[in-house]
PDB file of C-alpha atoms and ligand atoms in Angstrom:
ATOM      1  CA  MET K   1     -29.879  11.397  33.486  1.00  0.00           C
ATOM      2  CA  LYS K   2     -32.156  12.189  30.598  1.00  0.00           C
ATOM      3  CA  ASN K   3     -29.910  15.084  29.584  1.00  0.00           C
ATOM      4  CA  LEU K   4     -26.871  12.865  29.679  1.00  0.00           C
ATOM      5  CA  LEU K   5     -28.605  10.389  27.406  1.00  0.00           C
ATOM      6  CA  MET K   6     -29.479  13.164  24.963  1.00  0.00           C
ATOM      7  CA  ILE K   7     -25.854  14.314  24.909  1.00  0.00           C
ATOM      8  CA  LEU K   8     -24.692  10.770  24.216  1.00  0.00           C
ATOM      9  CA  VAL K   9     -27.187  10.417  21.375  1.00  0.00           C
ATOM     10  CA  PHE K  10     -25.993  13.696  19.836  1.00  0.00           C
ATOM     11  CA  MET K  11     -22.352  12.643  20.158  1.00  0.00           C
ATOM     12  CA  ALA K  12     -23.105   9.365  18.428  1.00  0.00           C
ATOM     13  CA  MET K  13     -24.913  11.203  15.637  1.00  0.00           C
ATOM     14  CA  ALA K  14     -22.057  13.677  15.199  1.00  0.00           C
ATOM     15  CA  SER K  15     -19.506  10.904  14.799  1.00  0.00           C
ATOM     16  CA  CYS K  16     -21.706   9.246  12.167  1.00  0.00           C
ATOM     17  CA  GLY K  17     -21.581  12.478  10.150  1.00  0.00           C
ATOM     18  CA  ASN K  18     -18.289  11.277   8.683  1.00  0.00           C
ATOM     19  CA  SER K  19     -19.743   8.305   6.842  1.00  0.00           C
ATOM     20  CA  LEU K  20     -20.013   8.039   3.056  1.00  0.00           C
ATOM     21  CA  THR K  21     -23.002   7.059   0.949  1.00  0.00           C
ATOM     22  CA  ASP K  22     -22.732   3.874  -1.108  1.00  0.00           C
ATOM     23  CA  LYS K  23     -22.461   5.981  -4.256  1.00  0.00           C
ATOM     24  CA  GLU K  24     -19.555   8.007  -2.812  1.00  0.00           C
ATOM     25  CA  LYS K  25     -17.852   4.799  -1.704  1.00  0.00           C
ATOM     26  CA  GLN K  26     -18.131   3.411  -5.236  1.00  0.00           C
ATOM     27  CA  GLU K  27     -16.691   6.616  -6.693  1.00  0.00           C
ATOM     28  CA  TYR K  28     -13.694   6.622  -4.339  1.00  0.00           C
ATOM     29  CA  ALA K  29     -13.162   2.902  -4.942  1.00  0.00           C
ATOM     30  CA  ALA K  30     -13.106   3.492  -8.717  1.00  0.00           C
ATOM     31  CA  LYS K  31     -10.683   6.425  -8.358  1.00  0.00           C
ATOM     32  CA  GLY K  32      -8.479   4.450  -5.960  1.00  0.00           C
ATOM     33  CA  ASN K  33      -8.371   1.479  -8.343  1.00  0.00           C
ATOM     34  CA  GLU K  34      -7.475   3.731 -11.250  1.00  0.00           C
ATOM     35  CA  ILE K  35      -4.694   5.535  -9.348  1.00  0.00           C
ATOM     36  CA  SER K  36      -3.163   2.399  -7.820  1.00  0.00           C
ATOM     37  CA  GLN K  37      -3.174   0.653 -11.192  1.00  0.00           C
ATOM     38  CA  ALA K  38      -1.600   3.650 -12.926  1.00  0.00           C
ATOM     39  CA  THR K  39       1.100   3.802 -10.238  1.00  0.00           C
ATOM     40  CA  PHE K  40       1.710   0.066 -10.464  1.00  0.00           C
ATOM     41  CA  LYS K  41       2.001   0.347 -14.249  1.00  0.00           C
ATOM     42  CA  ALA K  42       4.421   3.277 -14.074  1.00  0.00           C
ATOM     43  CA  LEU K  43       6.619   1.544 -11.486  1.00  0.00           C
ATOM     44  CA  SER K  44       6.619  -1.836 -13.205  1.00  0.00           C
ATOM     45  CA  GLU K  45       7.320  -0.437 -16.672  1.00  0.00           C
ATOM     46  CA  LYS K  46      10.460   1.286 -15.385  1.00  0.00           C
ATOM     47  CA  LEU K  47      11.399  -1.755 -13.341  1.00  0.00           C
ATOM     48  CA  THR K  48      10.994  -4.177 -16.279  1.00  0.00           C
ATOM     49  CA  GLU K  49      13.084  -1.879 -18.462  1.00  0.00           C
ATOM     50  CA  GLN K  50      15.905  -1.828 -15.867  1.00  0.00           C
ATOM     51  CA  MET K  51      15.635  -5.595 -15.267  1.00  0.00           C
ATOM     52  CA  LYS K  52      16.111  -6.178 -19.009  1.00  0.00           C
ATOM     53  CA  LEU K  53      19.084  -3.839 -19.085  1.00  0.00           C
ATOM     54  CA  GLY K  54      20.957  -5.289 -16.133  1.00  0.00           C
ATOM     55  CA  GLY K  55      18.876  -7.587 -13.923  1.00  0.00           C
ATOM     56  CA  PRO K  56      18.277  -6.928 -10.207  1.00  0.00           C
ATOM     57  CA  ALA K  57      21.779  -5.407  -9.829  1.00  0.00           C
ATOM     58  CA  GLN K  58      20.638  -2.539 -12.013  1.00  0.00           C
ATOM     59  CA  ALA K  59      16.931  -2.464 -11.100  1.00  0.00           C
ATOM     60  CA  ILE K  60      17.339  -2.311  -7.309  1.00  0.00           C
ATOM     61  CA  PRO K  61      19.482   0.847  -7.191  1.00  0.00           C
ATOM     62  CA  PHE K  62      17.077   2.299  -9.735  1.00  0.00           C
ATOM     63  CA  CYS K  63      14.073   1.583  -7.443  1.00  0.00           C
ATOM     64  CA  ASN K  64      16.038   2.986  -4.527  1.00  0.00           C
ATOM     65  CA  VAL K  65      16.357   6.320  -6.307  1.00  0.00           C
ATOM     66  CA  GLU K  66      13.234   6.444  -8.447  1.00  0.00           C
ATOM     67  CA  ALA K  67      10.340   4.680  -6.650  1.00  0.00           C
ATOM     68  CA  MET K  68       9.597   7.504  -4.180  1.00  0.00           C
ATOM     69  CA  PRO K  69       9.874  10.452  -6.651  1.00  0.00           C
ATOM     70  CA  LEU K  70       7.738   8.572  -9.204  1.00  0.00           C
ATOM     71  CA  THR K  71       5.057   7.923  -6.560  1.00  0.00           C
ATOM     72  CA  LYS K  72       5.254  11.572  -5.495  1.00  0.00           C
ATOM     73  CA  GLN K  73       4.893  12.741  -9.098  1.00  0.00           C
ATOM     74  CA  LEU K  74       1.746  10.630  -9.566  1.00  0.00           C
ATOM     75  CA  SER K  75       0.397  11.855  -6.201  1.00  0.00           C
ATOM     76  CA  ASP K  76       0.678  15.450  -7.443  1.00  0.00           C
ATOM     77  CA  GLN K  77      -0.845  14.570 -10.801  1.00  0.00           C
ATOM     78  CA  TYR K  78      -3.933  12.992  -9.180  1.00  0.00           C
ATOM     79  CA  ASN K  79      -4.031  15.450  -6.241  1.00  0.00           C
ATOM     80  CA  VAL K  80      -3.830  12.629  -3.698  1.00  0.00           C
ATOM     81  CA  THR K  81      -1.170  11.052  -1.474  1.00  0.00           C
ATOM     82  CA  ILE K  82      -0.165   7.637  -2.802  1.00  0.00           C
ATOM     83  CA  LYS K  83       1.667   5.271  -0.501  1.00  0.00           C
ATOM     84  CA  ARG K  84       2.735   1.630  -0.649  1.00  0.00           C
ATOM     85  CA  THR K  85       3.268   0.169   2.764  1.00  0.00           C
ATOM     86  CA  SER K  86       3.873  -3.208   4.368  1.00  0.00           C
ATOM     87  CA  ASP K  87       4.283  -5.097   7.635  1.00  0.00           C
ATOM     88  CA  LYS K  88       7.657  -6.312   6.297  1.00  0.00           C
ATOM     89  CA  LEU K  89       9.364  -3.204   5.033  1.00  0.00           C
ATOM     90  CA  ARG K  90      12.217  -2.697   2.672  1.00  0.00           C
ATOM     91  CA  ASN K  91      12.282   1.101   2.766  1.00  0.00           C
ATOM     92  CA  GLN K  92      11.614   2.535   6.251  1.00  0.00           C
ATOM     93  CA  GLU K  93      10.085   5.607   4.599  1.00  0.00           C
ATOM     94  CA  ASN K  94       7.098   3.424   3.686  1.00  0.00           C
ATOM     95  CA  LYS K  95       6.350   2.690   7.348  1.00  0.00           C
ATOM     96  CA  PRO K  96       2.631   2.020   8.009  1.00  0.00           C
ATOM     97  CA  SER K  97       0.495   4.349  10.117  1.00  0.00           C
ATOM     98  CA  LYS K  98      -1.478   2.842  12.989  1.00  0.00           C
ATOM     99  CA  ARG K  99      -4.569   2.536  10.783  1.00  0.00           C
ATOM    100  CA  GLU K 100      -2.578   1.050   7.869  1.00  0.00           C
ATOM    101  CA  GLN K 101      -1.088  -1.558  10.204  1.00  0.00           C
ATOM    102  CA  GLU K 102      -4.600  -2.473  11.402  1.00  0.00           C
ATOM    103  CA  ILE K 103      -5.790  -2.854   7.809  1.00  0.00           C
ATOM    104  CA  ILE K 104      -2.808  -5.099   6.980  1.00  0.00           C
ATOM    105  CA  ASN K 105      -3.469  -7.236  10.090  1.00  0.00           C
ATOM    106  CA  ASN K 106      -7.101  -7.522   9.147  1.00  0.00           C
ATOM    107  CA  TYR K 107      -6.269  -8.617   5.577  1.00  0.00           C
ATOM    108  CA  HIS K 108      -3.940 -11.294   7.018  1.00  0.00           C
ATOM    109  CA  LYS K 109      -6.767 -12.469   9.277  1.00  0.00           C
ATOM    110  CA  LEU K 110      -9.237 -12.659   6.370  1.00  0.00           C
ATOM    111  CA  ILE K 111      -6.683 -14.579   4.270  1.00  0.00           C
ATOM    112  CA  SER K 112      -6.143 -17.097   7.087  1.00  0.00           C
ATOM    113  CA  GLU K 113      -9.924 -17.555   7.244  1.00  0.00           C
ATOM    114  CA  LYS K 114      -9.933 -18.055   3.443  1.00  0.00           C
ATOM    115  CA  LYS K 115     -12.157 -15.015   2.964  1.00  0.00           C
ATOM    116  CA  ASP K 116     -11.985 -12.512   0.104  1.00  0.00           C
ATOM    117  CA  ILE K 117      -9.945  -9.358   0.572  1.00  0.00           C
ATOM    118  CA  THR K 118     -11.230  -6.277  -1.168  1.00  0.00           C
ATOM    119  CA  PRO K 119     -10.447  -2.526  -1.191  1.00  0.00           C
ATOM    120  CA  ILE K 120     -11.601  -0.464   1.788  1.00  0.00           C
ATOM    121  CA  ILE K 121     -12.943   3.091   1.611  1.00  0.00           C
ATOM    122  CA  GLU K 122     -13.013   5.119   4.822  1.00  0.00           C
ATOM    123  CA  VAL K 123     -13.382   8.631   6.168  1.00  0.00           C
ATOM    124  CA  ASP K 124     -11.142   9.676   9.054  1.00  0.00           C
ATOM    125  CA  ASN K 125     -11.929  12.087  11.902  1.00  0.00           C
ATOM    126  CA  ASN K 126     -10.680  15.016   9.808  1.00  0.00           C
ATOM    127  CA  ASN K 127     -13.128  14.079   7.060  1.00  0.00           C
ATOM    128  CA  ASN K 128     -10.320  12.895   4.734  1.00  0.00           C
ATOM    129  CA  LYS K 129     -11.181   9.986   2.487  1.00  0.00           C
ATOM    130  CA  HIS K 130      -8.928   6.939   2.280  1.00  0.00           C
ATOM    131  CA  TYR K 131      -8.584   4.023  -0.118  1.00  0.00           C
ATOM    132  CA  TYR K 132      -6.774   0.870   0.980  1.00  0.00           C
ATOM    133  CA  ALA K 133      -6.203  -2.201  -1.200  1.00  0.00           C
ATOM    134  CA  PRO K 134      -4.100  -5.353  -0.947  1.00  0.00           C
ATOM    135  CA  ILE K 135      -0.831  -5.790  -2.882  1.00  0.00           C
ATOM    136  CA  ILE K 136      -0.389  -9.458  -3.720  1.00  0.00           C
ATOM    137  CA  LEU K 137       3.017 -10.845  -4.657  1.00  0.00           C
ATOM    138  CA  LYS K 138       3.300 -12.045  -8.258  1.00  0.00           C
ATOM    139  CA  ALA K 139       5.835 -14.392  -9.866  1.00  0.00           C
ATOM    140  CA  ASN K 140       7.802 -11.498 -11.356  1.00  0.00           C
ATOM    141  CA  CYS K 141       8.331  -9.967  -7.893  1.00  0.00           C
ATOM    142  CA  LEU K 142      10.185 -13.037  -6.592  1.00  0.00           C
ATOM    143  CA  ALA K 143      13.615 -11.999  -7.917  1.00  0.00           C
ATOM    144  CA  CYS K 144      13.664  -9.213  -5.321  1.00  0.00           C
ATOM    145  CA  HIS K 145      11.134 -10.337  -2.675  1.00  0.00           C
ATOM    146  CA  GLY K 146      11.242 -14.164  -2.779  1.00  0.00           C
ATOM    147  CA  LYS K 147      13.294 -16.600  -0.713  1.00  0.00           C
ATOM    148  CA  VAL K 148      17.011 -15.853  -0.604  1.00  0.00           C
ATOM    149  CA  ASP K 149      19.212 -18.359  -2.432  1.00  0.00           C
ATOM    150  CA  GLU K 150      16.136 -19.715  -4.201  1.00  0.00           C
ATOM    151  CA  PHE K 151      14.569 -16.778  -6.064  1.00  0.00           C
ATOM    152  CA  VAL K 152      16.638 -13.899  -4.704  1.00  0.00           C
ATOM    153  CA  SER K 153      20.273 -14.676  -5.492  1.00  0.00           C
ATOM    154  CA  VAL K 154      22.820 -14.163  -2.717  1.00  0.00           C
ATOM    155  CA  LYS K 155      24.361 -11.395  -4.835  1.00  0.00           C
ATOM    156  CA  THR K 156      20.988  -9.656  -5.204  1.00  0.00           C
ATOM    157  CA  ASP K 157      20.371  -9.968  -1.491  1.00  0.00           C
ATOM    158  CA  SER K 158      23.706  -8.322  -0.725  1.00  0.00           C
ATOM    159  CA  ILE K 159      22.826  -5.400  -3.027  1.00  0.00           C
ATOM    160  CA  ILE K 160      19.456  -5.092  -1.255  1.00  0.00           C
ATOM    161  CA  LYS K 161      21.094  -5.200   2.182  1.00  0.00           C
ATOM    162  CA  SER K 162      23.689  -2.598   1.196  1.00  0.00           C
ATOM    163  CA  LEU K 163      20.921  -0.126   0.308  1.00  0.00           C
ATOM    164  CA  TYR K 164      18.391  -1.259   2.931  1.00  0.00           C
ATOM    165  CA  PRO K 165      20.311  -2.672   5.930  1.00  0.00           C
ATOM    166  CA  ASN K 166      17.044  -3.397   7.793  1.00  0.00           C
ATOM    167  CA  ASP K 167      15.292  -5.055   4.845  1.00  0.00           C
ATOM    168  CA  LYS K 168      12.474  -7.393   5.892  1.00  0.00           C
ATOM    169  CA  ALA K 169      10.924  -7.774   2.441  1.00  0.00           C
ATOM    170  CA  VAL K 170      12.376 -11.116   1.274  1.00  0.00           C
ATOM    171  CA  GLY K 171      11.082 -14.651   1.810  1.00  0.00           C
ATOM    172  CA  TYR K 172       7.695 -14.121   0.178  1.00  0.00           C
ATOM    173  CA  ASN K 173       5.845 -16.738  -1.884  1.00  0.00           C
ATOM    174  CA  GLU K 174       3.724 -16.027  -4.923  1.00  0.00           C
ATOM    175  CA  GLY K 175       0.200 -15.070  -3.787  1.00  0.00           C
ATOM    176  CA  ASP K 176       1.319 -13.705  -0.378  1.00  0.00           C
ATOM    177  CA  LEU K 177       0.086 -10.360   0.883  1.00  0.00           C
ATOM    178  CA  ARG K 178       3.105  -8.120   0.253  1.00  0.00           C
ATOM    179  CA  GLY K 179       1.473  -4.971   1.611  1.00  0.00           C
ATOM    180  CA  ILE K 180      -1.206  -2.432   0.785  1.00  0.00           C
ATOM    181  CA  TRP K 181      -1.902   0.611  -1.322  1.00  0.00           C
ATOM    182  CA  SER K 182      -2.943   3.546   0.824  1.00  0.00           C
ATOM    183  CA  ILE K 183      -4.334   6.557  -1.010  1.00  0.00           C
ATOM    184  CA  GLU K 184      -5.512   9.683   0.768  1.00  0.00           C
ATOM    185  CA  PHE K 185      -7.740  12.016  -1.193  1.00  0.00           C
ATOM    186  CA  LYS K 186      -7.250  15.722  -0.695  1.00  0.00           C
ATOM    187  CA  LYS K 187     -10.320  17.830  -0.055  1.00  0.00           C
TER     188      LYS K 187
HETATM  189  C1  HEC B   1      14.292  -5.314  -9.090  1.00  0.00           C
HETATM  190  C2  HEC B   1      13.857  -5.687  -7.772  1.00  0.00           C
HETATM  191  C3  HEC B   1      12.387  -5.575  -7.416  1.00  0.00           C
HETATM  192  C4  HEC B   1      11.334  -6.213  -8.008  1.00  0.00           C
HETATM  193  C5  HEC B   1      11.341  -7.127  -9.227  1.00  0.00           C
HETATM  194  C6  HEC B   1      10.167  -5.835  -7.222  1.00  0.00           C
HETATM  195  N1  HEC B   1      10.517  -5.012  -6.193  1.00  0.00           N
HETATM  196 FE1  HEC B   1       9.280  -4.280  -4.726  1.00  0.00          FE
HETATM  197  N2  HEC B   1      10.814  -3.169  -4.013  1.00  0.00           N
HETATM  198  C7  HEC B   1      12.105  -3.189  -4.488  1.00  0.00           C
HETATM  199  C8  HEC B   1      12.865  -2.128  -3.841  1.00  0.00           C
HETATM  200  C9  HEC B   1      14.331  -1.804  -4.089  1.00  0.00           C
HETATM  201  C10 HEC B   1      11.956  -1.460  -2.980  1.00  0.00           C
HETATM  202  C11 HEC B   1      12.220  -0.237  -2.120  1.00  0.00           C
HETATM  203  C12 HEC B   1      11.831   0.991  -2.961  1.00  0.00           C
HETATM  204  C13 HEC B   1      12.032   2.302  -2.275  1.00  0.00           C
HETATM  205  O1  HEC B   1      13.154   2.574  -1.843  1.00  0.00           O
HETATM  206  O2  HEC B   1      11.056   3.061  -2.173  1.00  0.00           O
HETATM  207  C14 HEC B   1      10.680  -2.150  -3.114  1.00  0.00           C
HETATM  208  C15 HEC B   1       9.546  -1.793  -2.404  1.00  0.00           C
HETATM  209  C16 HEC B   1       8.326  -2.410  -2.544  1.00  0.00           C
HETATM  210  C17 HEC B   1       7.136  -2.045  -1.782  1.00  0.00           C
HETATM  211  C18 HEC B   1       7.014  -0.910  -0.786  1.00  0.00           C
HETATM  212  C19 HEC B   1       7.048  -1.342   0.649  1.00  0.00           C
HETATM  213  C20 HEC B   1       8.440  -1.508   1.228  1.00  0.00           C
HETATM  214  O3  HEC B   1       8.713  -2.605   1.723  1.00  0.00           O
HETATM  215  O4  HEC B   1       9.262  -0.557   1.187  1.00  0.00           O
HETATM  216  C21 HEC B   1       6.147  -2.874  -2.204  1.00  0.00           C
HETATM  217  C22 HEC B   1       4.715  -2.902  -1.703  1.00  0.00           C
HETATM  218  C23 HEC B   1       6.713  -3.723  -3.228  1.00  0.00           C
HETATM  219  N3  HEC B   1       8.045  -3.446  -3.394  1.00  0.00           N
HETATM  220  C24 HEC B   1       6.000  -4.689  -3.911  1.00  0.00           C
HETATM  221  C25 HEC B   1       6.476  -5.330  -5.054  1.00  0.00           C
HETATM  222  C26 HEC B   1       5.653  -6.155  -5.917  1.00  0.00           C
HETATM  223  C27 HEC B   1       4.184  -6.468  -5.696  1.00  0.00           C
HETATM  224  C28 HEC B   1       6.456  -6.562  -6.951  1.00  0.00           C
HETATM  225  C29 HEC B   1       6.079  -7.374  -8.167  1.00  0.00           C
HETATM  226  C30 HEC B   1       4.970  -6.872  -8.952  1.00  0.00           C
HETATM  227  C31 HEC B   1       7.789  -6.026  -6.701  1.00  0.00           C
HETATM  228  N4  HEC B   1       7.755  -5.270  -5.550  1.00  0.00           N
HETATM  229  C32 HEC B   1       8.888  -6.260  -7.504  1.00  0.00           C
HETATM  230  C33 HEC B   1      12.629  -4.064  -5.416  1.00  0.00           C
HETATM  231  C34 HEC B   1      11.864  -4.822  -6.274  1.00  0.00           C
END
């Protein structure tokens, strides 16, 4: 019995080995903020440019082709894996992992309880570090993610549906949780 207890204590200690100090957490949070903001800036600059040139009809096909490669390029540049994911997907390639889905659910829960939602830093069982942060819908996202026939024109919606037949990412209001950033740091 005593031996069994000792084994359990050691197992508990071993699993705690994967935790981060407060200083490390702050460092990863700062890096995660920097990378997500840089990615947001890069995506939205291109998007705004295309919107000016030809509205959603031009910007949506552009996103369809360019959003993933641009995210991949920034991932390589920062030596991380950058992902944007959601519980209501447009592009199935952005599908959440089990952990990402849990984080999204938890953010929804906190929002419903009127609590603050802040970035999360975690270490997984393989000792990889992760940064998660909420993506909140802004007014300038409504043209492609808002309510159909109100903010998203019927024409825009048909372009979206032609490229993403299973699109779930319309019907949002300003201030809604659109999804999360998920950044995995490489060792
Ligand atoms: C011109 C239309 C357009 C606008 C404006 C737009 N998006 Fe999107 N959004 C898209 C398209 C198209 C995709 C799918 C991109 C892809 O294929 O990777 C997408 C994908 C996403 C995703 C990835 C998850 C998923 O469902 O695939 C997030 C998160 C997202 N948008 C958030 C936003 C936010 C936040 C804003 C405003 C700051 C915004 N979008 C503005 C068209 C748009």
